[in-house]
């Protein structure tokens, strides 16, 4: 979790109440909104979301060995015996650092080390139960659900370019840009881990697709990572995932001209890589 944040967004349902702050040992610390979570002292708190995933993630991060290649935010158990999640809130230790969307190669290198460290984890069964726009977008990308008919007409070239792949899946981080923090003299810190069970090269492709669409990354970023397995197909699936997720969450009114325009160059890059592999 960031020590400071310039992110914008809604404070949701409001800050954690006094009893939650006390449960996590930060009573009296005035919560500060960080654009996704609340900082109170040396702890960052947020609503837990899907409970089985929150508990699984905390168990993994609490015991994950340290690495010279990356840091993680360690979960904080409730002092009152409430476990990793107390009355809908979870807490993690504050880790120093700030996101830097110009450093996507460093993001991807840290993610590769993180994915190698968690490659042994078995697939959690709760992934079959999770149902939200992101899970639906992921399932459409991997042909586990049919593609919607809308999505501002962006899906058609991607669906045409999609081909079967045969790659092993594992636990991966599905939202890397903006969730890797950099601090002088420290390894990158990986935070806010949304779990997916896909090939690591897909997680890298999501990060590259996001960087192309939203962070001004040049096509050379995709070229530098084109050695990853089934790169064209991973980019295709990454974009299907993001487009369907947005369409599911926001519907037709969410497709502003700027959002449609942001996807089109990335779609051209992804389909070009997919065609090169034929």
mmCIF file of C-alpha atoms in Angstrom:
data_model
loop_
_atom_site.group_PDB
_atom_site.id
_atom_site.type_symbol
_atom_site.label_atom_id
_atom_site.label_comp_id
_atom_site.label_asym_id
_atom_site.label_seq_id
_atom_site.Cartn_x
_atom_site.Cartn_y
_atom_site.Cartn_z
ATOM 1 C CA UNK A 1 0.000 0.000 0.000
ATOM 2 C CA UNK A 2 1.343 3.429 -0.851
ATOM 3 C CA UNK A 3 2.781 5.700 1.770
ATOM 4 C CA UNK A 4 1.120 8.559 -0.081
ATOM 5 C CA UNK A 5 -1.152 8.613 -3.077
ATOM 6 C CA UNK A 6 -2.219 11.061 -5.739
ATOM 7 C CA UNK A 7 -4.914 8.717 -7.006
ATOM 8 C CA UNK A 8 -8.427 10.066 -7.241
ATOM 9 C CA UNK A 9 -11.637 8.269 -6.521
ATOM 10 C CA UNK A 10 -14.519 7.887 -4.147
ATOM 11 C CA UNK A 11 -14.111 7.156 -0.461
ATOM 12 C CA UNK A 12 -16.828 4.558 -0.867
ATOM 13 C CA UNK A 13 -18.788 3.879 2.301
ATOM 14 C CA UNK A 14 -16.611 6.126 4.416
ATOM 15 C CA UNK A 15 -13.582 5.519 6.624
ATOM 16 C CA UNK A 16 -13.170 2.541 8.918
ATOM 17 C CA UNK A 17 -15.042 3.213 12.167
ATOM 18 C CA UNK A 18 -13.351 3.501 15.550
ATOM 19 C CA UNK A 19 -13.972 -0.128 16.505
ATOM 20 C CA UNK A 20 -12.239 -1.342 13.329
ATOM 21 C CA UNK A 21 -9.255 0.930 13.946
ATOM 22 C CA UNK A 22 -9.041 -0.428 17.469
ATOM 23 C CA UNK A 23 -9.323 -4.022 16.251
ATOM 24 C CA UNK A 24 -6.275 -3.519 14.040
ATOM 25 C CA UNK A 25 -4.261 -1.679 16.668
ATOM 26 C CA UNK A 26 -4.460 1.843 15.249
ATOM 27 C CA UNK A 27 -7.035 3.416 17.557
ATOM 28 C CA UNK A 28 -6.787 7.181 17.533
ATOM 29 C CA UNK A 29 -5.110 7.366 14.128
ATOM 30 C CA UNK A 30 -7.199 9.533 11.834
ATOM 31 C CA UNK A 31 -7.797 7.583 8.596
ATOM 32 C CA UNK A 32 -6.564 9.249 5.410
ATOM 33 C CA UNK A 33 -8.110 8.345 2.047
ATOM 34 C CA UNK A 34 -5.487 7.086 -0.427
ATOM 35 C CA UNK A 35 -7.615 6.619 -3.521
ATOM 36 C CA UNK A 36 -8.525 2.971 -2.966
ATOM 37 C CA UNK A 37 -7.893 2.379 0.733
ATOM 38 C CA UNK A 38 -7.529 4.177 4.049
ATOM 39 C CA UNK A 39 -4.203 4.763 5.795
ATOM 40 C CA UNK A 40 -4.211 4.816 9.593
ATOM 41 C CA UNK A 41 -0.779 4.999 11.153
ATOM 42 C CA UNK A 42 1.335 2.219 9.681
ATOM 43 C CA UNK A 43 -1.676 0.202 8.518
ATOM 44 C CA UNK A 44 -3.769 0.406 5.361
ATOM 45 C CA UNK A 45 -7.405 -0.696 5.585
ATOM 46 C CA UNK A 46 -10.038 -1.352 2.971
ATOM 47 C CA UNK A 47 -13.259 -3.261 2.446
ATOM 48 C CA UNK A 48 -12.441 -6.917 1.939
ATOM 49 C CA UNK A 49 -14.639 -7.595 -1.089
ATOM 50 C CA UNK A 50 -15.003 -11.291 -1.931
ATOM 51 C CA UNK A 51 -14.310 -12.926 1.435
ATOM 52 C CA UNK A 52 -12.819 -16.282 0.323
ATOM 53 C CA UNK A 53 -10.324 -14.468 -1.885
ATOM 54 C CA UNK A 54 -9.412 -11.972 0.843
ATOM 55 C CA UNK A 55 -8.707 -14.752 3.342
ATOM 56 C CA UNK A 56 -6.735 -16.837 0.836
ATOM 57 C CA UNK A 57 -4.641 -13.863 -0.260
ATOM 58 C CA UNK A 58 -3.812 -12.920 3.330
ATOM 59 C CA UNK A 59 -2.754 -16.477 4.142
ATOM 60 C CA UNK A 60 -0.434 -16.537 1.126
ATOM 61 C CA UNK A 61 1.118 -13.116 1.696
ATOM 62 C CA UNK A 62 1.625 -13.721 5.403
ATOM 63 C CA UNK A 63 3.920 -16.677 4.725
ATOM 64 C CA UNK A 64 5.471 -15.811 1.354
ATOM 65 C CA UNK A 65 9.284 -15.784 1.724
ATOM 66 C CA UNK A 66 11.048 -12.495 1.216
ATOM 67 C CA UNK A 67 12.767 -11.827 -2.090
ATOM 68 C CA UNK A 68 15.473 -9.451 -3.331
ATOM 69 C CA UNK A 69 13.366 -8.934 -6.472
ATOM 70 C CA UNK A 70 10.099 -7.719 -4.927
ATOM 71 C CA UNK A 71 8.321 -6.735 -1.732
ATOM 72 C CA UNK A 72 4.753 -7.414 -0.654
ATOM 73 C CA UNK A 73 2.471 -5.764 1.879
ATOM 74 C CA UNK A 74 1.981 -8.193 4.750
ATOM 75 C CA UNK A 75 -1.525 -8.665 6.176
ATOM 76 C CA UNK A 76 -2.328 -7.525 9.697
ATOM 77 C CA UNK A 77 -4.447 -9.811 11.901
ATOM 78 C CA UNK A 78 -7.066 -8.218 14.079
ATOM 79 C CA UNK A 79 -5.834 -7.853 17.643
ATOM 80 C CA UNK A 80 -9.253 -8.896 18.969
ATOM 81 C CA UNK A 81 -8.959 -12.350 17.417
ATOM 82 C CA UNK A 82 -11.090 -11.507 14.405
ATOM 83 C CA UNK A 83 -8.592 -12.984 11.952
ATOM 84 C CA UNK A 84 -7.618 -11.469 8.622
ATOM 85 C CA UNK A 85 -11.035 -9.908 8.004
ATOM 86 C CA UNK A 86 -13.004 -8.183 10.738
ATOM 87 C CA UNK A 87 -16.555 -7.025 10.114
ATOM 88 C CA UNK A 88 -15.849 -6.679 6.403
ATOM 89 C CA UNK A 89 -12.480 -4.874 6.710
ATOM 90 C CA UNK A 90 -8.975 -6.150 5.948
ATOM 91 C CA UNK A 91 -5.668 -4.523 6.849
ATOM 92 C CA UNK A 92 -2.114 -4.586 5.486
ATOM 93 C CA UNK A 93 1.166 -3.092 6.589
ATOM 94 C CA UNK A 94 2.028 0.174 4.881
ATOM 95 C CA UNK A 95 4.906 -0.256 2.443
ATOM 96 C CA UNK A 96 6.903 2.739 1.226
ATOM 97 C CA UNK A 97 6.800 3.638 -2.424
ATOM 98 C CA UNK A 98 4.853 5.217 -5.230
ATOM 99 C CA UNK A 99 3.613 3.840 -8.557
ATOM 100 C CA UNK A 100 5.481 5.011 -11.633
ATOM 101 C CA UNK A 101 3.686 4.175 -14.859
ATOM 102 C CA UNK A 102 6.811 5.111 -16.856
ATOM 103 C CA UNK A 103 8.617 2.065 -15.437
ATOM 104 C CA UNK A 104 6.553 -0.717 -16.997
ATOM 105 C CA UNK A 105 9.592 -2.882 -17.772
ATOM 106 C CA UNK A 106 10.486 -2.793 -14.071
ATOM 107 C CA UNK A 107 6.863 -3.615 -13.239
ATOM 108 C CA UNK A 108 7.017 -6.657 -15.499
ATOM 109 C CA UNK A 109 10.352 -7.851 -14.134
ATOM 110 C CA UNK A 110 9.070 -7.638 -10.555
ATOM 111 C CA UNK A 111 5.875 -9.428 -11.580
ATOM 112 C CA UNK A 112 7.864 -12.241 -13.200
ATOM 113 C CA UNK A 113 9.752 -12.805 -9.952
ATOM 114 C CA UNK A 114 6.524 -12.671 -7.941
ATOM 115 C CA UNK A 115 4.813 -15.163 -10.236
ATOM 116 C CA UNK A 116 7.769 -17.516 -9.984
ATOM 117 C CA UNK A 117 7.553 -17.324 -6.179
ATOM 118 C CA UNK A 118 3.847 -18.277 -6.158
ATOM 119 C CA UNK A 119 3.931 -20.826 -8.991
ATOM 120 C CA UNK A 120 3.575 -23.720 -6.537
ATOM 121 C CA UNK A 121 0.184 -22.623 -5.199
ATOM 122 C CA UNK A 122 -2.802 -24.878 -5.960
ATOM 123 C CA UNK A 123 -5.829 -23.454 -7.700
ATOM 124 C CA UNK A 124 -8.391 -22.134 -5.185
ATOM 125 C CA UNK A 125 -11.874 -23.501 -5.732
ATOM 126 C CA UNK A 126 -13.495 -20.152 -4.908
ATOM 127 C CA UNK A 127 -12.502 -18.882 -8.352
ATOM 128 C CA UNK A 128 -15.435 -20.869 -9.716
ATOM 129 C CA UNK A 129 -17.797 -18.895 -7.456
ATOM 130 C CA UNK A 130 -16.461 -15.372 -7.921
ATOM 131 C CA UNK A 131 -18.847 -13.324 -10.063
ATOM 132 C CA UNK A 132 -18.098 -9.705 -10.892
ATOM 133 C CA UNK A 133 -17.360 -7.716 -14.077
ATOM 134 C CA UNK A 134 -13.662 -8.621 -13.938
ATOM 135 C CA UNK A 135 -14.325 -12.341 -13.551
ATOM 136 C CA UNK A 136 -16.797 -12.234 -16.431
ATOM 137 C CA UNK A 137 -14.338 -10.378 -18.626
ATOM 138 C CA UNK A 138 -11.692 -12.971 -17.835
ATOM 139 C CA UNK A 139 -14.014 -15.870 -18.657
ATOM 140 C CA UNK A 140 -15.051 -14.317 -21.962
ATOM 141 C CA UNK A 141 -11.397 -13.818 -22.880
ATOM 142 C CA UNK A 142 -10.736 -17.521 -22.318
ATOM 143 C CA UNK A 143 -13.916 -18.708 -24.091
ATOM 144 C CA UNK A 144 -15.578 -19.849 -20.894
ATOM 145 C CA UNK A 145 -18.453 -17.441 -21.569
ATOM 146 C CA UNK A 146 -19.771 -16.091 -24.897
ATOM 147 C CA UNK A 147 -18.696 -12.629 -25.970
ATOM 148 C CA UNK A 148 -21.286 -9.859 -25.596
ATOM 149 C CA UNK A 149 -22.681 -8.228 -28.693
ATOM 150 C CA UNK A 150 -21.972 -4.633 -27.661
ATOM 151 C CA UNK A 151 -18.610 -3.372 -26.416
ATOM 152 C CA UNK A 152 -18.596 -0.506 -28.932
ATOM 153 C CA UNK A 153 -17.629 -2.835 -31.767
ATOM 154 C CA UNK A 154 -14.130 -3.303 -30.344
ATOM 155 C CA UNK A 155 -14.281 -7.051 -29.813
ATOM 156 C CA UNK A 156 -14.742 -8.269 -33.380
ATOM 157 C CA UNK A 157 -11.102 -8.096 -34.587
ATOM 158 C CA UNK A 158 -9.916 -9.632 -31.329
ATOM 159 C CA UNK A 159 -12.376 -12.517 -31.504
ATOM 160 C CA UNK A 160 -11.344 -13.166 -35.120
ATOM 161 C CA UNK A 161 -7.680 -13.246 -34.104
ATOM 162 C CA UNK A 162 -8.161 -15.519 -31.096
ATOM 163 C CA UNK A 163 -6.796 -19.057 -31.437
ATOM 164 C CA UNK A 164 -6.489 -21.968 -28.987
ATOM 165 C CA UNK A 165 -3.400 -21.986 -26.787
ATOM 166 C CA UNK A 166 -1.842 -24.692 -24.636
ATOM 167 C CA UNK A 167 -0.076 -23.027 -21.725
ATOM 168 C CA UNK A 168 -0.021 -23.968 -18.031
ATOM 169 C CA UNK A 169 -1.949 -21.698 -15.702
ATOM 170 C CA UNK A 170 -1.097 -20.625 -12.178
ATOM 171 C CA UNK A 171 -1.985 -17.921 -9.667
ATOM 172 C CA UNK A 172 -1.191 -14.500 -11.148
ATOM 173 C CA UNK A 173 -1.700 -10.815 -10.389
ATOM 174 C CA UNK A 174 -4.233 -9.445 -12.865
ATOM 175 C CA UNK A 175 -3.813 -5.683 -12.400
ATOM 176 C CA UNK A 176 -0.137 -4.768 -12.226
ATOM 177 C CA UNK A 177 0.212 -1.192 -13.576
ATOM 178 C CA UNK A 178 -0.343 1.209 -10.709
ATOM 179 C CA UNK A 179 -0.038 -1.615 -8.175
ATOM 180 C CA UNK A 180 3.742 -1.850 -8.186
ATOM 181 C CA UNK A 181 5.430 0.735 -5.964
ATOM 182 C CA UNK A 182 8.956 2.064 -6.242
ATOM 183 C CA UNK A 183 11.094 3.429 -3.421
ATOM 184 C CA UNK A 184 14.763 4.390 -3.522
ATOM 185 C CA UNK A 185 17.002 1.540 -2.441
ATOM 186 C CA UNK A 186 14.195 -1.025 -2.147
ATOM 187 C CA UNK A 187 12.834 -3.717 -4.473
ATOM 188 C CA UNK A 188 9.516 -2.933 -6.151
ATOM 189 C CA UNK A 189 6.492 -3.612 -3.945
ATOM 190 C CA UNK A 190 3.525 -5.524 -5.362
ATOM 191 C CA UNK A 191 0.195 -4.567 -3.772
ATOM 192 C CA UNK A 192 -3.576 -4.944 -4.231
ATOM 193 C CA UNK A 193 -3.435 -8.438 -5.703
ATOM 194 C CA UNK A 194 -6.535 -9.528 -7.668
ATOM 195 C CA UNK A 195 -6.125 -13.269 -8.190
ATOM 196 C CA UNK A 196 -6.532 -14.985 -11.541
ATOM 197 C CA UNK A 197 -5.619 -18.493 -12.635
ATOM 198 C CA UNK A 198 -3.980 -17.925 -16.012
ATOM 199 C CA UNK A 199 -0.548 -18.154 -17.676
ATOM 200 C CA UNK A 200 1.954 -15.602 -16.348
ATOM 201 C CA UNK A 201 2.398 -14.281 -19.885
ATOM 202 C CA UNK A 202 -1.297 -13.283 -19.831
ATOM 203 C CA UNK A 203 -0.739 -11.211 -16.674
ATOM 204 C CA UNK A 204 2.195 -9.517 -18.421
ATOM 205 C CA UNK A 205 0.020 -8.904 -21.487
ATOM 206 C CA UNK A 206 -2.664 -7.226 -19.357
ATOM 207 C CA UNK A 207 -0.012 -4.902 -17.949
ATOM 208 C CA UNK A 208 1.319 -4.096 -21.418
ATOM 209 C CA UNK A 209 -2.170 -3.568 -22.836
ATOM 210 C CA UNK A 210 -3.019 -1.190 -19.994
ATOM 211 C CA UNK A 211 0.225 0.704 -20.534
ATOM 212 C CA UNK A 212 -0.476 1.036 -24.256
ATOM 213 C CA UNK A 213 -4.042 2.220 -23.713
ATOM 214 C CA UNK A 214 -3.739 4.456 -20.673
ATOM 215 C CA UNK A 215 -0.145 5.314 -19.819
ATOM 216 C CA UNK A 216 1.308 6.456 -23.122
ATOM 217 C CA UNK A 217 3.594 3.459 -23.597
ATOM 218 C CA UNK A 218 5.024 3.076 -27.116
ATOM 219 C CA UNK A 219 4.614 -0.097 -29.208
ATOM 220 C CA UNK A 220 8.242 -0.891 -28.354
ATOM 221 C CA UNK A 221 7.057 -1.996 -24.899
ATOM 222 C CA UNK A 222 5.066 -4.823 -26.487
ATOM 223 C CA UNK A 223 8.042 -5.678 -28.698
ATOM 224 C CA UNK A 224 10.397 -5.982 -25.714
ATOM 225 C CA UNK A 225 8.173 -8.648 -24.149
ATOM 226 C CA UNK A 226 7.265 -10.499 -27.344
ATOM 227 C CA UNK A 227 9.499 -13.402 -26.272
ATOM 228 C CA UNK A 228 6.852 -14.474 -23.754
ATOM 229 C CA UNK A 229 4.843 -17.585 -24.657
ATOM 230 C CA UNK A 230 1.957 -17.070 -27.100
ATOM 231 C CA UNK A 231 2.457 -13.320 -26.896
ATOM 232 C CA UNK A 232 -0.027 -12.377 -29.596
ATOM 233 C CA UNK A 233 -2.742 -14.563 -28.123
ATOM 234 C CA UNK A 234 -2.058 -13.241 -24.634
ATOM 235 C CA UNK A 235 -2.414 -9.648 -25.842
ATOM 236 C CA UNK A 236 -5.642 -10.555 -27.628
ATOM 237 C CA UNK A 237 -7.056 -12.120 -24.479
ATOM 238 C CA UNK A 238 -5.828 -9.260 -22.299
ATOM 239 C CA UNK A 239 -7.745 -6.737 -24.390
ATOM 240 C CA UNK A 240 -10.877 -8.885 -24.551
ATOM 241 C CA UNK A 241 -10.725 -9.127 -20.762
ATOM 242 C CA UNK A 242 -10.437 -5.372 -20.267
ATOM 243 C CA UNK A 243 -13.055 -4.472 -22.880
ATOM 244 C CA UNK A 244 -15.663 -6.960 -21.648
ATOM 245 C CA UNK A 245 -15.053 -5.954 -18.044
ATOM 246 C CA UNK A 246 -15.671 -2.309 -18.876
ATOM 247 C CA UNK A 247 -18.731 -3.143 -20.954
ATOM 248 C CA UNK A 248 -20.166 -5.298 -18.174
ATOM 249 C CA UNK A 249 -19.546 -2.695 -15.492
ATOM 250 C CA UNK A 250 -20.673 0.414 -17.409
ATOM 251 C CA UNK A 251 -22.773 -0.640 -20.391
ATOM 252 C CA UNK A 252 -23.113 1.350 -23.629
ATOM 253 C CA UNK A 253 -22.962 4.723 -21.885
ATOM 254 C CA UNK A 254 -19.482 3.934 -20.641
ATOM 255 C CA UNK A 255 -18.041 3.920 -24.148
ATOM 256 C CA UNK A 256 -16.968 7.517 -24.538
ATOM 257 C CA UNK A 257 -15.137 8.504 -27.742
ATOM 258 C CA UNK A 258 -11.898 8.803 -25.789
ATOM 259 C CA UNK A 259 -12.181 5.327 -24.293
ATOM 260 C CA UNK A 260 -12.931 3.739 -27.666
ATOM 261 C CA UNK A 261 -10.023 5.601 -29.261
ATOM 262 C CA UNK A 262 -7.622 4.469 -26.530
ATOM 263 C CA UNK A 263 -8.208 0.800 -27.324
ATOM 264 C CA UNK A 264 -7.886 0.890 -31.113
ATOM 265 C CA UNK A 265 -4.066 1.194 -31.443
ATOM 266 C CA UNK A 266 -3.573 -1.572 -28.867
ATOM 267 C CA UNK A 267 -6.011 -3.795 -30.756
ATOM 268 C CA UNK A 268 -4.013 -3.277 -33.939
ATOM 269 C CA UNK A 269 -0.792 -4.206 -32.130
ATOM 270 C CA UNK A 270 -2.311 -7.312 -30.546
ATOM 271 C CA UNK A 271 -3.863 -8.633 -33.745
ATOM 272 C CA UNK A 272 -0.622 -8.009 -35.638
ATOM 273 C CA UNK A 273 1.298 -10.162 -33.162
ATOM 274 C CA UNK A 274 -1.395 -12.833 -33.342
ATOM 275 C CA UNK A 275 -1.180 -12.902 -37.153
ATOM 276 C CA UNK A 276 2.622 -13.156 -37.077
ATOM 277 C CA UNK A 277 2.312 -16.402 -35.131
ATOM 278 C CA UNK A 278 0.158 -18.111 -37.769
#
